[in-house]
mmCIF file of C-alpha atoms in Angstrom:
data_model
loop_
_atom_site.group_PDB
_atom_site.id
_atom_site.type_symbol
_atom_site.label_atom_id
_atom_site.label_comp_id
_atom_site.label_asym_id
_atom_site.label_seq_id
_atom_site.Cartn_x
_atom_site.Cartn_y
_atom_site.Cartn_z
ATOM 1 C CA MET S 23 -18.140 -39.567 17.969
ATOM 2 C CA THR S 24 -16.360 -41.268 15.100
ATOM 3 C CA ASN S 25 -17.836 -43.921 12.876
ATOM 4 C CA GLU S 26 -15.498 -46.517 14.428
ATOM 5 C CA GLN S 27 -17.133 -46.048 17.822
ATOM 6 C CA SER S 28 -20.514 -47.574 18.255
ATOM 7 C CA ARG S 29 -23.397 -47.513 20.640
ATOM 8 C CA PRO S 30 -26.177 -50.079 20.883
ATOM 9 C CA GLU S 31 -28.652 -47.768 19.179
ATOM 10 C CA ASP S 32 -26.254 -47.315 16.239
ATOM 11 C CA SER S 33 -26.660 -50.952 15.228
ATOM 12 C CA ALA S 34 -30.450 -50.811 15.004
ATOM 13 C CA PRO S 35 -31.852 -51.813 11.610
ATOM 14 C CA GLY S 36 -32.292 -48.807 9.358
ATOM 15 C CA HIS S 37 -30.145 -46.577 11.550
ATOM 16 C CA ASP S 38 -27.604 -44.554 9.574
ATOM 17 C CA PRO S 39 -24.926 -43.257 11.978
ATOM 18 C CA ALA S 40 -23.848 -40.620 9.449
ATOM 19 C CA ARG S 41 -27.336 -39.136 9.507
ATOM 20 C CA ARG S 42 -28.231 -37.907 12.942
ATOM 21 C CA ASP S 43 -30.814 -35.188 12.195
ATOM 22 C CA GLU S 44 -33.628 -37.391 13.554
ATOM 23 C CA ASP S 45 -31.881 -37.618 16.900
ATOM 24 C CA LEU S 46 -32.865 -34.115 18.014
ATOM 25 C CA ALA S 47 -36.524 -35.095 18.139
ATOM 26 C CA ALA S 48 -35.738 -38.104 20.336
ATOM 27 C CA LEU S 49 -33.544 -35.997 22.637
ATOM 28 C CA LEU S 50 -36.180 -33.292 23.004
ATOM 29 C CA GLU S 51 -38.882 -35.888 23.629
ATOM 30 C CA LYS S 52 -36.774 -37.502 26.361
ATOM 31 C CA LEU S 53 -35.916 -34.192 28.034
ATOM 32 C CA LEU S 54 -39.479 -32.870 27.870
ATOM 33 C CA ALA S 55 -40.626 -36.081 29.579
ATOM 34 C CA ARG S 56 -38.279 -35.184 32.462
ATOM 35 C CA ALA S 57 -39.893 -31.741 32.800
ATOM 36 C CA PRO S 58 -43.404 -32.447 34.112
ATOM 37 C CA GLY S 59 -45.949 -29.865 33.062
ATOM 38 C CA LYS S 60 -43.688 -28.353 30.390
ATOM 39 C CA THR S 61 -44.646 -28.429 26.740
ATOM 40 C CA GLN S 62 -43.098 -27.835 23.341
ATOM 41 C CA LYS S 63 -44.722 -24.399 23.400
ATOM 42 C CA ASP S 64 -43.039 -23.621 26.736
ATOM 43 C CA LEU S 65 -39.665 -24.710 25.379
ATOM 44 C CA ALA S 66 -40.072 -22.729 22.174
ATOM 45 C CA SER S 67 -41.149 -19.598 24.019
ATOM 46 C CA GLU S 68 -38.386 -19.715 26.632
ATOM 47 C CA ALA S 69 -35.658 -20.618 24.122
ATOM 48 C CA GLY S 70 -36.653 -17.901 21.640
ATOM 49 C CA ILE S 71 -37.643 -20.356 18.924
ATOM 50 C CA SER S 72 -40.891 -20.188 16.995
ATOM 51 C CA TYR S 73 -43.286 -22.941 17.978
ATOM 52 C CA PRO S 74 -43.857 -24.073 14.349
ATOM 53 C CA THR S 75 -40.089 -24.493 13.914
ATOM 54 C CA LEU S 76 -39.669 -26.488 17.130
ATOM 55 C CA ASN S 77 -42.703 -28.586 16.280
ATOM 56 C CA ALA S 78 -41.285 -29.333 12.823
ATOM 57 C CA TRP S 79 -38.023 -30.511 14.428
ATOM 58 C CA MET S 80 -40.026 -32.703 16.802
ATOM 59 C CA ASN S 81 -42.054 -34.167 13.933
ATOM 60 C CA ARG S 82 -38.935 -34.584 11.780
ATOM 61 C CA THR S 83 -40.450 -32.528 8.974
ATOM 62 C CA ARG S 84 -37.662 -29.952 9.083
ATOM 63 C CA GLY S 85 -33.925 -30.629 8.999
ATOM 64 C CA THR S 86 -31.832 -29.845 12.049
ATOM 65 C CA SER S 87 -28.276 -29.823 10.715
ATOM 66 C CA ARG S 88 -28.184 -26.034 10.271
ATOM 67 C CA ILE S 89 -29.725 -24.912 13.528
ATOM 68 C CA ASP S 90 -28.024 -21.820 14.910
ATOM 69 C CA PRO S 91 -25.675 -22.935 17.723
ATOM 70 C CA GLU S 92 -27.155 -20.253 19.976
ATOM 71 C CA LYS S 93 -30.606 -21.850 19.633
ATOM 72 C CA LEU S 94 -29.159 -25.195 20.712
ATOM 73 C CA ARG S 95 -27.481 -23.535 23.690
ATOM 74 C CA ALA S 96 -30.710 -21.702 24.533
ATOM 75 C CA MET S 97 -32.610 -24.995 24.712
ATOM 76 C CA VAL S 98 -29.927 -26.430 27.001
ATOM 77 C CA GLU S 99 -30.307 -23.437 29.319
ATOM 78 C CA VAL S 100 -34.096 -23.751 29.371
ATOM 79 C CA PHE S 101 -33.917 -27.402 30.358
ATOM 80 C CA ARG S 102 -31.358 -26.596 33.043
ATOM 81 C CA ARG S 103 -33.653 -23.895 34.470
ATOM 82 C CA TRP S 104 -36.369 -26.514 34.580
ATOM 83 C CA GLY S 105 -34.076 -28.785 36.592
ATOM 84 C CA VAL S 106 -33.403 -31.208 33.730
ATOM 85 C CA ARG S 107 -29.778 -32.262 33.366
ATOM 86 C CA THR S 108 -28.414 -31.956 29.838
ATOM 87 C CA THR S 109 -25.343 -30.645 28.060
ATOM 88 C CA PRO S 110 -24.565 -28.689 24.895
ATOM 89 C CA LYS S 111 -22.659 -31.771 23.728
ATOM 90 C CA GLU S 112 -25.873 -33.826 23.712
ATOM 91 C CA PHE S 113 -27.603 -31.241 21.530
ATOM 92 C CA PHE S 114 -24.750 -30.759 19.079
ATOM 93 C CA GLU S 115 -24.296 -34.513 18.701
ATOM 94 C CA ALA S 116 -28.046 -34.882 18.173
ATOM 95 C CA VAL S 117 -27.811 -32.640 15.100
ATOM 96 C CA GLY S 118 -24.597 -34.300 13.912
ATOM 97 C CA ARG S 119 -22.203 -31.440 14.574
ATOM 98 C CA PRO S 120 -19.112 -31.054 16.715
ATOM 99 C CA VAL S 121 -19.534 -28.948 19.818
ATOM 100 C CA PRO S 122 -18.147 -25.433 19.284
ATOM 101 C CA GLY S 123 -15.688 -24.202 21.857
ATOM 102 C CA PRO S 124 -16.895 -22.092 24.751
ATOM 103 C CA SER S 125 -18.029 -18.618 23.827
ATOM 104 C CA GLY S 126 -16.714 -16.880 26.899
ATOM 105 C CA ASP S 127 -16.828 -13.099 26.913
ATOM 106 C CA GLU S 128 -13.126 -12.871 27.747
ATOM 107 C CA ARG S 129 -12.097 -15.043 24.799
ATOM 108 C CA GLU S 130 -14.363 -13.146 22.407
ATOM 109 C CA ALA S 131 -13.059 -9.790 23.645
ATOM 110 C CA ARG S 132 -9.473 -10.960 23.117
ATOM 111 C CA LEU S 133 -10.254 -12.147 19.592
ATOM 112 C CA LEU S 134 -12.029 -8.905 18.747
ATOM 113 C CA ASN S 135 -9.116 -6.878 20.133
ATOM 114 C CA LEU S 136 -6.637 -8.813 17.972
ATOM 115 C CA TYR S 137 -8.905 -8.486 14.920
ATOM 116 C CA ARG S 138 -9.143 -4.704 15.332
ATOM 117 C CA GLN S 139 -5.342 -4.418 15.383
ATOM 118 C CA LEU S 140 -5.004 -6.047 11.967
ATOM 119 C CA PRO S 141 -4.882 -4.044 8.731
ATOM 120 C CA GLU S 142 -8.120 -4.226 6.726
ATOM 121 C CA SER S 143 -6.690 -6.672 4.166
ATOM 122 C CA ARG S 144 -5.725 -9.076 6.979
ATOM 123 C CA GLN S 145 -9.164 -8.698 8.606
ATOM 124 C CA ARG S 146 -10.790 -9.784 5.328
ATOM 125 C CA ALA S 147 -8.369 -12.718 5.049
ATOM 126 C CA LEU S 148 -9.088 -13.746 8.646
ATOM 127 C CA LEU S 149 -12.846 -13.705 7.983
ATOM 128 C CA LYS S 150 -12.379 -15.893 4.902
ATOM 129 C CA ASP S 151 -10.218 -18.308 6.898
ATOM 130 C CA ALA S 152 -12.785 -18.476 9.705
ATOM 131 C CA GLU S 153 -15.614 -19.120 7.234
ATOM 132 C CA ALA S 154 -13.555 -21.884 5.578
ATOM 133 C CA MET S 155 -12.813 -23.467 8.972
ATOM 134 C CA LEU S 156 -16.507 -23.420 9.811
ATOM 135 C CA GLN S 157 -17.401 -25.086 6.489
ATOM 136 C CA VAL S 158 -14.808 -27.822 7.009
ATOM 137 C CA THR S 159 -16.101 -28.351 10.547
ATOM 138 C CA ARG S 160 -19.668 -28.785 9.279
ATOM 139 C CA ILE S 161 -18.557 -31.303 6.668
ATOM 140 C CA THR S 162 -16.423 -33.464 8.952
#
């Protein structure tokens, strides 16, 4: 979502659209409410996240902008198993990051195969390029 686009909640007093780290707590609260009988501890356990970490995200005492993408995907999968509809996009937007492309096994295998065919100097250059792309993606 760009800054030019707006949603009703973006115009609320005190809301800073550039800072979305608080949004994860609201999303998790909403989704947990749709999973009767499930708790933060259940979510943490099933998603492979420590309960203190999840609780800190929920209480907004710990930043969320650097959460491992796999942890976000794991929470999506847990909610889906519980019959709660959600998407990776919701989670990535909630922490203010663009949604990474799919991590399909076939695509990863193809990338790894190409990487292994490169000379070592090109492998190092490719890693540097990928790290730079990731940094730019996190900034924008």
